[in-house]
Tab-separated table of C-alpha atoms in Angstrom:
chain	number	residue	atom	x	y	z
A	21	UNK	CA	-4.584	33.390	-0.478
A	22	UNK	CA	-4.308	35.491	2.615
A	23	UNK	CA	-3.740	32.714	5.103
A	24	UNK	CA	-2.105	29.258	4.580
A	25	UNK	CA	-4.444	26.580	6.000
A	26	UNK	CA	-1.884	23.732	6.192
A	27	UNK	CA	1.562	25.251	6.775
A	28	UNK	CA	3.217	21.792	6.993
A	29	UNK	CA	1.705	19.389	4.435
A	30	UNK	CA	3.261	15.908	3.934
A	31	UNK	CA	5.280	15.889	0.709
A	32	UNK	CA	6.244	12.954	-1.331
A	33	UNK	CA	9.489	12.846	-3.355
A	34	UNK	CA	9.148	13.089	-7.120
A	35	UNK	CA	11.049	9.850	-7.419
A	36	UNK	CA	8.413	8.119	-5.342
A	37	UNK	CA	5.359	8.915	-7.707
A	38	UNK	CA	4.200	6.308	-10.079
A	39	UNK	CA	4.776	7.557	-13.622
A	40	UNK	CA	4.885	6.245	-17.198
A	41	UNK	CA	6.798	8.584	-19.495
A	42	UNK	CA	6.146	7.814	-23.082
A	43	UNK	CA	7.732	9.511	-26.068
A	44	UNK	CA	4.970	10.986	-28.306
A	45	UNK	CA	4.896	10.002	-31.793
A	46	UNK	CA	6.269	12.695	-34.267
A	47	UNK	CA	3.456	12.083	-36.677
A	48	UNK	CA	0.616	11.694	-34.297
A	49	UNK	CA	-1.328	14.854	-33.838
A	50	UNK	CA	-3.718	15.477	-30.840
A	51	UNK	CA	-6.779	17.486	-31.573
A	52	UNK	CA	-7.911	20.021	-29.073
A	53	UNK	CA	-11.490	19.297	-27.884
A	54	UNK	CA	-14.259	21.916	-28.259
A	55	UNK	CA	-16.919	22.699	-25.756
A	56	UNK	CA	-17.623	24.195	-22.371
A	57	UNK	CA	-14.013	23.810	-21.077
A	58	UNK	CA	-12.067	24.366	-24.290
A	59	UNK	CA	-10.994	27.941	-23.635
A	60	UNK	CA	-10.158	27.424	-19.892
A	61	UNK	CA	-6.343	26.857	-20.222
A	62	UNK	CA	-3.721	27.454	-23.050
A	63	UNK	CA	-2.953	24.799	-25.603
A	64	UNK	CA	-0.967	21.806	-24.095
A	65	UNK	CA	-0.486	18.222	-24.915
A	66	UNK	CA	-3.836	16.533	-25.551
A	67	UNK	CA	-4.069	12.647	-25.684
A	68	UNK	CA	-5.147	11.330	-28.923
A	69	UNK	CA	-8.087	8.971	-29.196
A	70	UNK	CA	-6.630	5.451	-29.665
A	71	UNK	CA	-9.752	4.439	-31.397
A	72	UNK	CA	-9.462	7.086	-33.980
A	73	UNK	CA	-7.356	5.925	-37.053
A	74	UNK	CA	-5.950	9.405	-37.666
A	75	UNK	CA	-4.334	9.314	-34.153
A	76	UNK	CA	-2.269	6.271	-34.858
A	77	UNK	CA	1.296	6.531	-36.200
A	78	UNK	CA	1.478	6.418	-40.005
A	79	UNK	CA	4.982	5.017	-39.871
A	80	UNK	CA	5.672	1.754	-41.517
A	81	UNK	CA	8.522	1.027	-39.042
A	82	UNK	CA	8.280	-1.551	-36.295
A	83	UNK	CA	5.123	-2.936	-34.797
A	84	UNK	CA	5.900	-1.189	-31.483
A	85	UNK	CA	5.645	2.151	-33.218
A	86	UNK	CA	2.339	1.276	-34.804
A	87	UNK	CA	0.793	-0.187	-31.769
A	88	UNK	CA	-1.582	2.111	-29.839
A	89	UNK	CA	-1.986	1.655	-26.094
A	90	UNK	CA	-5.398	2.349	-24.477
A	91	UNK	CA	-5.660	4.989	-21.880
A	92	UNK	CA	-5.535	3.554	-18.382
A	93	UNK	CA	-5.297	4.681	-14.810
A	94	UNK	CA	-1.648	5.413	-14.925
A	95	UNK	CA	-2.108	7.806	-17.842
A	96	UNK	CA	-4.913	9.585	-16.118
A	97	UNK	CA	-2.633	9.982	-12.995
A	98	UNK	CA	0.197	11.359	-15.324
A	99	UNK	CA	-2.246	13.967	-16.405
A	100	UNK	CA	-3.398	15.242	-13.092
A	101	UNK	CA	-0.419	14.652	-10.798
A	102	UNK	CA	1.456	17.907	-12.208
A	103	UNK	CA	-1.392	20.112	-11.271
A	104	UNK	CA	-0.145	22.672	-8.773
A	105	UNK	CA	-1.941	22.980	-5.382
A	106	UNK	CA	-3.646	26.405	-5.269
A	107	UNK	CA	-2.091	27.112	-1.750
A	108	UNK	CA	1.386	25.602	-1.999
A	109	UNK	CA	4.027	25.597	-4.855
A	110	UNK	CA	3.715	21.934	-4.958
A	111	UNK	CA	1.855	19.456	-7.192
A	112	UNK	CA	-1.161	17.459	-6.199
A	113	UNK	CA	0.779	14.226	-6.842
A	114	UNK	CA	3.574	15.258	-4.444
A	115	UNK	CA	0.935	16.253	-1.862
A	116	UNK	CA	-0.744	12.859	-2.201
A	117	UNK	CA	-4.080	14.815	-3.112
A	118	UNK	CA	-4.371	12.516	-6.189
A	119	UNK	CA	-3.216	8.952	-5.942
A	120	UNK	CA	-3.145	6.227	-8.535
A	121	UNK	CA	-5.296	3.683	-6.431
A	122	UNK	CA	-7.997	6.283	-6.274
A	123	UNK	CA	-8.417	6.404	-10.075
A	124	UNK	CA	-10.818	4.095	-11.856
A	125	UNK	CA	-12.067	3.672	-15.452
A	126	UNK	CA	-15.533	2.073	-15.935
A	127	UNK	CA	-17.231	1.356	-19.209
A	128	UNK	CA	-20.682	2.789	-19.271
A	129	UNK	CA	-22.047	-0.121	-21.272
A	130	UNK	CA	-20.740	-3.711	-21.680
A	131	UNK	CA	-18.621	-3.872	-24.770
A	132	UNK	CA	-20.814	-6.697	-26.176
A	133	UNK	CA	-23.909	-4.379	-26.178
A	134	UNK	CA	-22.167	-1.877	-28.541
A	135	UNK	CA	-21.994	-1.967	-32.426
A	136	UNK	CA	-18.345	-2.389	-33.410
A	137	UNK	CA	-18.441	0.887	-35.115
A	138	UNK	CA	-19.199	2.872	-31.954
A	139	UNK	CA	-16.573	3.743	-29.443
A	140	UNK	CA	-16.928	2.599	-25.913
A	141	UNK	CA	-18.067	5.427	-23.528
A	142	UNK	CA	-15.822	5.194	-20.368
A	143	UNK	CA	-16.259	7.102	-16.995
A	144	UNK	CA	-13.115	8.215	-15.350
A	145	UNK	CA	-13.508	8.478	-11.661
A	146	UNK	CA	-11.014	10.456	-9.550
A	147	UNK	CA	-11.210	10.459	-5.774
A	148	UNK	CA	-9.459	13.633	-4.340
A	149	UNK	CA	-7.865	13.617	-0.859
A	150	UNK	CA	-7.534	17.124	0.623
A	151	UNK	CA	-4.387	17.775	2.787
A	152	UNK	CA	-6.733	18.645	5.823
A	153	UNK	CA	-10.430	17.897	6.566
A	154	UNK	CA	-11.603	21.437	6.691
A	155	UNK	CA	-9.758	22.565	3.418
A	156	UNK	CA	-11.802	25.509	1.870
A	157	UNK	CA	-10.039	24.883	-1.476
A	158	UNK	CA	-11.286	21.422	-2.028
A	159	UNK	CA	-13.825	22.594	-4.660
A	160	UNK	CA	-11.160	24.484	-6.488
A	161	UNK	CA	-8.925	21.508	-6.522
A	162	UNK	CA	-11.691	19.252	-7.760
A	163	UNK	CA	-12.421	21.747	-10.560
A	164	UNK	CA	-8.769	21.910	-11.595
A	165	UNK	CA	-8.716	18.092	-11.947
A	166	UNK	CA	-12.000	18.056	-13.916
A	167	UNK	CA	-10.913	20.855	-16.193
A	168	UNK	CA	-7.478	19.244	-16.874
A	169	UNK	CA	-9.324	15.748	-17.879
A	170	UNK	CA	-12.112	17.380	-19.854
A	171	UNK	CA	-9.494	19.255	-21.865
A	172	UNK	CA	-7.173	16.295	-22.350
A	173	UNK	CA	-9.297	13.291	-22.994
A	174	UNK	CA	-11.106	12.247	-26.100
A	175	UNK	CA	-14.895	12.971	-26.070
A	176	UNK	CA	-15.644	9.201	-25.397
A	177	UNK	CA	-14.573	9.683	-21.749
A	178	UNK	CA	-16.921	11.163	-19.003
A	179	UNK	CA	-15.222	12.681	-15.913
A	180	UNK	CA	-16.383	12.122	-12.359
A	181	UNK	CA	-14.322	13.944	-9.731
A	182	UNK	CA	-15.238	13.499	-6.080
A	183	UNK	CA	-13.819	13.987	-2.607
A	184	UNK	CA	-12.673	10.735	-1.109
A	185	UNK	CA	-15.054	9.550	1.564
A	186	UNK	CA	-13.891	10.383	5.165
A	187	UNK	CA	-11.327	12.924	4.077
A	188	UNK	CA	-13.310	16.146	4.231
A	189	UNK	CA	-15.869	17.640	6.678
A	190	UNK	CA	-18.055	18.878	3.824
A	191	UNK	CA	-17.397	16.315	1.276
A	192	UNK	CA	-21.021	15.737	0.305
A	193	UNK	CA	-21.619	19.299	-0.388
A	194	UNK	CA	-18.405	19.499	-2.447
A	195	UNK	CA	-19.239	16.583	-4.452
A	196	UNK	CA	-22.648	18.006	-5.347
A	197	UNK	CA	-21.007	21.008	-6.612
A	198	UNK	CA	-18.390	19.074	-8.729
A	199	UNK	CA	-21.137	16.964	-10.230
A	200	UNK	CA	-23.520	19.706	-11.208
A	201	UNK	CA	-22.628	20.734	-14.780
A	202	UNK	CA	-24.636	23.958	-14.514
A	203	UNK	CA	-22.847	25.027	-11.453
A	204	UNK	CA	-19.492	24.008	-12.769
A	205	UNK	CA	-20.093	26.183	-15.923
A	206	UNK	CA	-21.216	29.240	-13.791
A	207	UNK	CA	-18.021	28.825	-11.699
A	208	UNK	CA	-15.828	28.814	-14.812
A	209	UNK	CA	-17.353	32.191	-15.746
A	210	UNK	CA	-15.654	33.780	-12.730
A	211	UNK	CA	-12.669	35.643	-13.788
A	212	UNK	CA	-10.894	35.223	-10.429
A	213	UNK	CA	-11.338	31.588	-10.309
A	214	UNK	CA	-10.236	31.110	-13.925
A	215	UNK	CA	-7.005	32.898	-12.987
A	216	UNK	CA	-6.426	30.418	-10.154
A	217	UNK	CA	-7.113	27.493	-12.367
A	218	UNK	CA	-4.818	28.665	-15.180
A	219	UNK	CA	-2.015	29.056	-12.545
A	220	UNK	CA	-2.633	25.514	-11.207
A	221	UNK	CA	-2.367	24.151	-14.688
A	222	UNK	CA	0.524	25.980	-15.866
A	223	UNK	CA	2.902	23.052	-15.341
A	224	UNK	CA	0.674	20.558	-17.143
A	225	UNK	CA	2.337	19.901	-20.593
């Protein structure tokens, strides 16, 4: 970047960020998803689908080891907070670009309307808060969040990344770009942009 747009951003201490650190099961194996975004970043830790029996621990130990917790807002935050800002050597969590209260999970259909054999389709919504209202990198940040979640979550999740209302001067335009699958696919074919995204996601493990 030739010129820093926000030279003095507000930075949160790492100890102040909400987090839930869980030790992964030694026997549980996560499967890398295939699709549009599957080759965007190197292999990293992907969350196993808790509704997939093969994702659960095979250990016959305690009940705590066998119990599988559902994916919630905190886990989504833990996935995207370590993403590096494209302008500063700081994470989106420490810059308050992503915040736990701005993450929501919404079932697409009421559980009662689905056969028990089918997994619940859930939409993950993340509202992004740029550090300045005229940030030209808002779309890149949104793409980074979207790519991270598309790569990490099981297929039963749908990802919706938007700019938080009132935090950016061209939020409506950016949101249209982030919500257009064809435009996102075209953007991810840009070699320069791919390099930026890979650098942003280097710290996500």
